[in-house]
Coordinates of C-alpha atoms in Angstrom, one line a residue:
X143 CA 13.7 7.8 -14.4
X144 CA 12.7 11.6 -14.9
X145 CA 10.6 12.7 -11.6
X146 CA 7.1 13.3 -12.4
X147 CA 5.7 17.0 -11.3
X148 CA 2.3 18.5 -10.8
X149 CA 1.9 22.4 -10.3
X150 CA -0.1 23.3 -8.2
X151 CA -3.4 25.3 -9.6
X152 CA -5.3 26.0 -6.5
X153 CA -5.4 25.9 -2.9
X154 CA -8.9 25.7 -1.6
X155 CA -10.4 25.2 2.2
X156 CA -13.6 25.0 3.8
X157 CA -14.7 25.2 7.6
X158 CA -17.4 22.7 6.9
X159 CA -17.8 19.4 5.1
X160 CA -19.9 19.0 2.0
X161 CA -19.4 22.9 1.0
X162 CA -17.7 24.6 -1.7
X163 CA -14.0 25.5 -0.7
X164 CA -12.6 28.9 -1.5
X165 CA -9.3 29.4 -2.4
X166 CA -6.2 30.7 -0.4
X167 CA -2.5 31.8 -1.9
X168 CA -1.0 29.9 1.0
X169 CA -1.6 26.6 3.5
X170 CA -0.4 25.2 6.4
X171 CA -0.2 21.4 7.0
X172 CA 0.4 19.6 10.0
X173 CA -0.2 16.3 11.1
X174 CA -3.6 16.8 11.3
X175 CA -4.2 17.9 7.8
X176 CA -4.7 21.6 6.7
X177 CA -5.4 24.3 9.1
X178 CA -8.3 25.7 9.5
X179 CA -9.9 23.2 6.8
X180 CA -13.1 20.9 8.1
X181 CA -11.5 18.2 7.0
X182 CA -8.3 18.6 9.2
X183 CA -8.2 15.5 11.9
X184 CA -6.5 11.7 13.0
X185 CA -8.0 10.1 9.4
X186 CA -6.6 8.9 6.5
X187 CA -8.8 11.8 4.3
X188 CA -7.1 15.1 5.3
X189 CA -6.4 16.5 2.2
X190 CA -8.4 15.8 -1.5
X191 CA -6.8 16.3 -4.7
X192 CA -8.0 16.5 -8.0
X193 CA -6.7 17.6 -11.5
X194 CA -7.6 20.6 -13.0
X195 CA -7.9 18.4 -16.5
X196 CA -10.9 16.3 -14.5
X197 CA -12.7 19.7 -13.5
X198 CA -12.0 20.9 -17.3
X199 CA -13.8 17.7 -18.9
X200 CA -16.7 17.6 -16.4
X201 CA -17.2 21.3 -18.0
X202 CA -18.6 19.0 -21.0
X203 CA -20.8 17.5 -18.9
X204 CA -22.2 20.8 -17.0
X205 CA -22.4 23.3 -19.8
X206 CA -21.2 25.7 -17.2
X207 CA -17.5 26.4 -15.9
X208 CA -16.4 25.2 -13.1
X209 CA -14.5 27.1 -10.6
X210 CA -11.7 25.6 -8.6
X211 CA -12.4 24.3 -5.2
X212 CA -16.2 24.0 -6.3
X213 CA -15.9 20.2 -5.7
X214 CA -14.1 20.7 -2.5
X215 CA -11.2 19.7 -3.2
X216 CA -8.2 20.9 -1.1
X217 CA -5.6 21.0 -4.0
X218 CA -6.5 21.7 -7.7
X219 CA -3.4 20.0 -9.7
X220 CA -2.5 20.3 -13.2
X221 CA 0.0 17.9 -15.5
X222 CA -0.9 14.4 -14.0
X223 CA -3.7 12.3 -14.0
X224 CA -3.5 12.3 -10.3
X225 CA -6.8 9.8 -10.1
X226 CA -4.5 6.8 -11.5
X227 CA -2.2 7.4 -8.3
X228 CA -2.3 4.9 -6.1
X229 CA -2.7 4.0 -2.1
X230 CA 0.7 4.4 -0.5
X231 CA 2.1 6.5 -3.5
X232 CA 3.2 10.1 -2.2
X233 CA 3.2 13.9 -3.1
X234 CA 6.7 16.0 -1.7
X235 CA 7.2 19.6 -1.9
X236 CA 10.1 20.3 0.0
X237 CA 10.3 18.8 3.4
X238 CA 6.5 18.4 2.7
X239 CA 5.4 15.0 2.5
X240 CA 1.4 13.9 1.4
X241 CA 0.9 10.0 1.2
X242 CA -2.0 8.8 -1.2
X243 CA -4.6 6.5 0.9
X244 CA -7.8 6.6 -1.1
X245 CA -8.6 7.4 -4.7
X246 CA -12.5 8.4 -5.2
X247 CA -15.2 8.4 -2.4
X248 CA -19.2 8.1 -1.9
X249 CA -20.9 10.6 -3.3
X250 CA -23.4 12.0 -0.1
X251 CA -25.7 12.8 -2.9
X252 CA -28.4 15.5 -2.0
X253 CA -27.1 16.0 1.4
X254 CA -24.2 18.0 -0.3
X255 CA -24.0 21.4 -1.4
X256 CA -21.7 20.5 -4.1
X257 CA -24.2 18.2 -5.7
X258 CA -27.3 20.1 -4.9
X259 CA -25.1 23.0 -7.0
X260 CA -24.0 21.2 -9.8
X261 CA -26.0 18.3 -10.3
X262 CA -23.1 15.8 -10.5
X263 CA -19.7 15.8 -9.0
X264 CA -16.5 14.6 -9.8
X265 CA -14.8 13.5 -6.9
X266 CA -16.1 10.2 -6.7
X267 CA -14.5 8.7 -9.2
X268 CA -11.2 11.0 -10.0
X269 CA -10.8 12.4 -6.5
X270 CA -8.2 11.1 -4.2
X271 CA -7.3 11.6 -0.7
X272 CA -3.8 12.0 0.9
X273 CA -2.7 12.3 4.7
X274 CA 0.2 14.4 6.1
X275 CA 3.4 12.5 6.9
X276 CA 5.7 15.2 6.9
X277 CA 4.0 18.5 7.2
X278 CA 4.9 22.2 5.6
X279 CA 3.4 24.9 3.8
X280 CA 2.3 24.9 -0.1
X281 CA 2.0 28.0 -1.9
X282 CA -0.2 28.6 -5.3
X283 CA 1.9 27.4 -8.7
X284 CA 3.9 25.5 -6.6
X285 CA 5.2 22.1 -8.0
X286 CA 4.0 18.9 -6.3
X287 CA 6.6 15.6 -7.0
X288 CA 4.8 12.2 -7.6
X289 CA 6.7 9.2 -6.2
X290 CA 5.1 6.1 -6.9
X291 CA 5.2 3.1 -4.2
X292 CA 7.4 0.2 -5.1
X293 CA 7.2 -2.5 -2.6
X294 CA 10.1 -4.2 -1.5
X295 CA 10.2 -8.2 -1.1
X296 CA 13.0 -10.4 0.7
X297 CA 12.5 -14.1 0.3
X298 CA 14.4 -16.3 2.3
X299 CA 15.1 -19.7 1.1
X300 CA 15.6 -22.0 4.1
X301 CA 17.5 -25.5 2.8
X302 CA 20.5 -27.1 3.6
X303 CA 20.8 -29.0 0.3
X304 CA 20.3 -25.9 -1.5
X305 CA 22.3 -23.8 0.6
X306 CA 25.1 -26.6 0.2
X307 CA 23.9 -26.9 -4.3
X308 CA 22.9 -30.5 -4.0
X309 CA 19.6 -29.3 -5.4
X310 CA 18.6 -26.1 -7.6
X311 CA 16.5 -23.3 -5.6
X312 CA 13.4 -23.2 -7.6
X313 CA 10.6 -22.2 -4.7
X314 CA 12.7 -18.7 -3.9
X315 CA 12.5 -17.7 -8.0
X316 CA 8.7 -18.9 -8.4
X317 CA 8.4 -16.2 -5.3
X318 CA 9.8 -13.7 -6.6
X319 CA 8.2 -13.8 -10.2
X320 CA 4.7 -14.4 -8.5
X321 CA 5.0 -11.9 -6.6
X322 CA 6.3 -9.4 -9.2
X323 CA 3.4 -10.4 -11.5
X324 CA 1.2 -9.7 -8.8
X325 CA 2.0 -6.2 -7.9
X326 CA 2.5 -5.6 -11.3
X327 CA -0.8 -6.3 -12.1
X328 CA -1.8 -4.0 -9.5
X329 CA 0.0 -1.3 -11.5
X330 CA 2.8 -1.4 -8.2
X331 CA 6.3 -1.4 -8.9
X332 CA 8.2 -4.2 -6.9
X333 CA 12.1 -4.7 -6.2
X334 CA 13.1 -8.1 -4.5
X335 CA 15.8 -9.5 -3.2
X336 CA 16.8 -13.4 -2.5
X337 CA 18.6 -15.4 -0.1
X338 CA 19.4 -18.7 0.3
X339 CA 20.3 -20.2 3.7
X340 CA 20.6 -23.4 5.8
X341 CA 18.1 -24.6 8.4
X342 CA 20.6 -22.8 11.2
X343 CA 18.6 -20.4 13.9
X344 CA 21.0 -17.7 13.9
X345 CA 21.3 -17.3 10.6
X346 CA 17.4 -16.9 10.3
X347 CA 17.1 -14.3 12.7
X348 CA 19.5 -12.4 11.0
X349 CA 18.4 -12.3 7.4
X350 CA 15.0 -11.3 9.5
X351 CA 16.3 -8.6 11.4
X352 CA 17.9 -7.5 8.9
X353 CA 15.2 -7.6 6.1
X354 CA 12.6 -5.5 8.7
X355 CA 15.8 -2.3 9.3
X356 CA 16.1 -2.1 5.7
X357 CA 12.6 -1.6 5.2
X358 CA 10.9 -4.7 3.6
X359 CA 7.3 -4.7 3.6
X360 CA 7.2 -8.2 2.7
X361 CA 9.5 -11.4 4.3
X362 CA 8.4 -14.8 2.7
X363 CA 10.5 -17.8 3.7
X364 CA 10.1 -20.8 2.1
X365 CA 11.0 -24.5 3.4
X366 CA 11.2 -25.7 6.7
X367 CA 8.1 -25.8 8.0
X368 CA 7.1 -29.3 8.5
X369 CA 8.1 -31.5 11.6
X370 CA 11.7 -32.8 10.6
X371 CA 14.3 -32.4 13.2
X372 CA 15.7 -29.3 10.7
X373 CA 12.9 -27.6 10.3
X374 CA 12.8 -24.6 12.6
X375 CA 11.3 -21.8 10.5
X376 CA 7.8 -21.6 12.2
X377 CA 9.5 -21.6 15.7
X378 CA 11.9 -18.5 14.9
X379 CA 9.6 -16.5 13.2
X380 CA 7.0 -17.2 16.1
X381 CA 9.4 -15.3 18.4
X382 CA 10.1 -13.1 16.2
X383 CA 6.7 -11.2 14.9
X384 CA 5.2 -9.2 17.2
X385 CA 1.6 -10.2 16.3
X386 CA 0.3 -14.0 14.7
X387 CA -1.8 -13.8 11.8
X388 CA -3.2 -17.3 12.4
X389 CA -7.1 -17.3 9.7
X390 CA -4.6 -17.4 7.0
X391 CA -2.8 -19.9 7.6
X392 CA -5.3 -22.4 9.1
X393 CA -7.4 -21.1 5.8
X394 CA -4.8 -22.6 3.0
X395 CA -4.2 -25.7 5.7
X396 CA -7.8 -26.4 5.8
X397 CA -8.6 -26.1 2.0
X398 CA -5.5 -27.8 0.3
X399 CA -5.3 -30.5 3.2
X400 CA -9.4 -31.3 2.5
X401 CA -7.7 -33.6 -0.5
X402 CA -4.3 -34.1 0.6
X403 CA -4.3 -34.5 4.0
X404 CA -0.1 -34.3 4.1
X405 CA -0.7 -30.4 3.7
X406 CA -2.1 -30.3 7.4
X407 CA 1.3 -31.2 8.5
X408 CA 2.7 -27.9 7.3
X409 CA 3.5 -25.8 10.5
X410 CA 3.6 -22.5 8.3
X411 CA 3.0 -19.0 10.1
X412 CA 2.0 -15.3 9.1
X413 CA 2.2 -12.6 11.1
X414 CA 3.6 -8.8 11.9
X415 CA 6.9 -7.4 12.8
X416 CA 7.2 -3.8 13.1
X417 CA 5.2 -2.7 9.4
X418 CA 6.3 -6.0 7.7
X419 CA 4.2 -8.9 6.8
X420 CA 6.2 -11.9 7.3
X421 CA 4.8 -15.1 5.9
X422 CA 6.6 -18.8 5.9
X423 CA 5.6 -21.1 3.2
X424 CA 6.7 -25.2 2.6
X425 CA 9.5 -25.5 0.2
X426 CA 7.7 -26.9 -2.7
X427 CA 6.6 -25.2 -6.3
X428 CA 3.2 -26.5 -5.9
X429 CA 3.1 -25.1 -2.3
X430 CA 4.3 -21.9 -3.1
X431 CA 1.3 -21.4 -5.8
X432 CA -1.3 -22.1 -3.5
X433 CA -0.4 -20.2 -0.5
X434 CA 0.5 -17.1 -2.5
X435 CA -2.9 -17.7 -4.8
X436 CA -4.3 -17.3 -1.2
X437 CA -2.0 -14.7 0.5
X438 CA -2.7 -12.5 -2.2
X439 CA -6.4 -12.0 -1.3
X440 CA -5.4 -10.2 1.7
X441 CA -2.6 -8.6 0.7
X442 CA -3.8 -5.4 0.1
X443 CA -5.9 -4.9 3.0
X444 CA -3.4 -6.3 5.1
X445 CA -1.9 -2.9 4.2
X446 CA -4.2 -1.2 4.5
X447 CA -4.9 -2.0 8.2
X448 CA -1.3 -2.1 9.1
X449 CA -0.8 1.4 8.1
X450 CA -3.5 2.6 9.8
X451 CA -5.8 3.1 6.7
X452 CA -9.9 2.8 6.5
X453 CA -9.8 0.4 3.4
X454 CA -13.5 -1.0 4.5

């Protein structure tokens, strides 16, 4: 797929917040954001973008012209809708890396110049915020590439009738379309990748270890997590996460098991290894719909905190 570009219209900083930026040919980012700009710090907000087609069609609105960095926006683009971008999706120039981790903000209203100027502002609804992950210098007209996020699944069937094809796999597919579907609907791409394995410990941990160097963001496992003499899942994965996510599971146990009280047998565990969200899920179709219908309330946010990101 053809790399999608943005050039770059403006460069525009401000030594306080809530002020009109003025433009500069040149900046310098480090991991703190933009030098010299108020903004600049340990936050997920260093650096606002927003598309000169946004500032063009607010014109409408205004009756007046709008000058670039008027909204205070750090980088005026032009070619992308860069409001449809997404948390996690990034920006490169060069070595320069920008990572998306808000789109729009509160509008502080009369306490800011920008609206006390204009009347209305913009950024709330097609501004969006970036940090710095790799920093470097942007110049005016410079080109800006868009990479979009695409989230990267593993699913680990654990069975040793499937493994051995005494039975068809069907709760490692249903996993993988659901959770397409869902990330899809998102407007996230997603890749995944399946597995199928027997209830052995070593081959677990590997497929685990395994899944978290090549940069998963997700591990489900599904099937063996009850109390059989095979079922070992929960107990691996327990030493294997660095943190326990326990509300979740104890939620779906709770509100599935209320009429079947079999459910509360499940021994099923979330939790965090590294920046992957490992969850283990029973081995049944029905299973796998309601803990996903339920794991994917969370998702999101689970992100969001894990990366370090003020979604709140």
């Amino acid at each position: 797929m053809e790399a999608l570009t943005c050039k770059i219209k403006s460069l525009n900083i401000s030594e306080k917040k809530g002020t009109i930026k003025t433009p500069r040919k040149e900046l310098k980012l480090n991991l703190d954001g933009i030098e010299g700009d108020a903004h600049a710090g340990k936050w997920h907000r260093q650096i606002s973008l927003l598309a000169a087609e946004s500032i063009k069609s607010f014109e409408g609105e205004l009756g007046r012209e709008i000058k670039y960095g008027e909204f205070a926006e750090n980088i005026t683009t032009e070619g992308i809708a860069v409001h449809k971008a997404m948390p996690f999706d990034r920006f490169r120039a060069g070595k320069l890396e920008l990572e998306v981790t808000q789109i729009g903000k509160k509008c502080h209203g009369d306490n800011c110049e920008i609206f006390q100027l204009a009347g209305k502002c913009v950024m709330p609804k097609e501004g969006i915020f970036c940090r710095v992950l790799k920093p470097g210098t942007l110049s005016e007209n410079e080109e800006l590439e868009y990479i979009p996020k695409t989230f990267r699944i593993k699913v680990i069937t654990l069975s040793d009738r499937a493994f051995h094809g005494i039975y068809k796999d069907k709760s490692g597919p249903l996993l993988e379309k659901l959770s397409k579907d869902w990330f899809t609907s998102k407007t996230y791409l997603c890749e995944t990748s399946r597995t199928v394995i027997p209830d052995e410990k070593e081959l677990l941990e590997a497929e685990l270890q395994n899944a978290v160097n090549d940069g998963y963001d997700i591990i489900y496992t599904t099937g063996s997590t009850g109390i059989g003499p095979r079922d070992i899942a929960p107990t691996i994965i327990s030493n294997f996460i660095d943190l326990e996510i326990p509300g979740i599971m104890d939620h779906i146990r709770l509100k599935y098991g209320a009429q079947k009280p079999n459910a509360l047998l499940s021994r099923s565990i979330a939790g965090v290894k590294d920046k992957t969200l490992v969850f283990s899920l029973p081995g049944s179709t029905k299973a796998v719909n309601e803990y996903l219908t339920e794991i994917h309330k969370i998702l999101m946010h689970s992100f969001l905190m894990l990366h370090g990101i003020d979604g709140h």
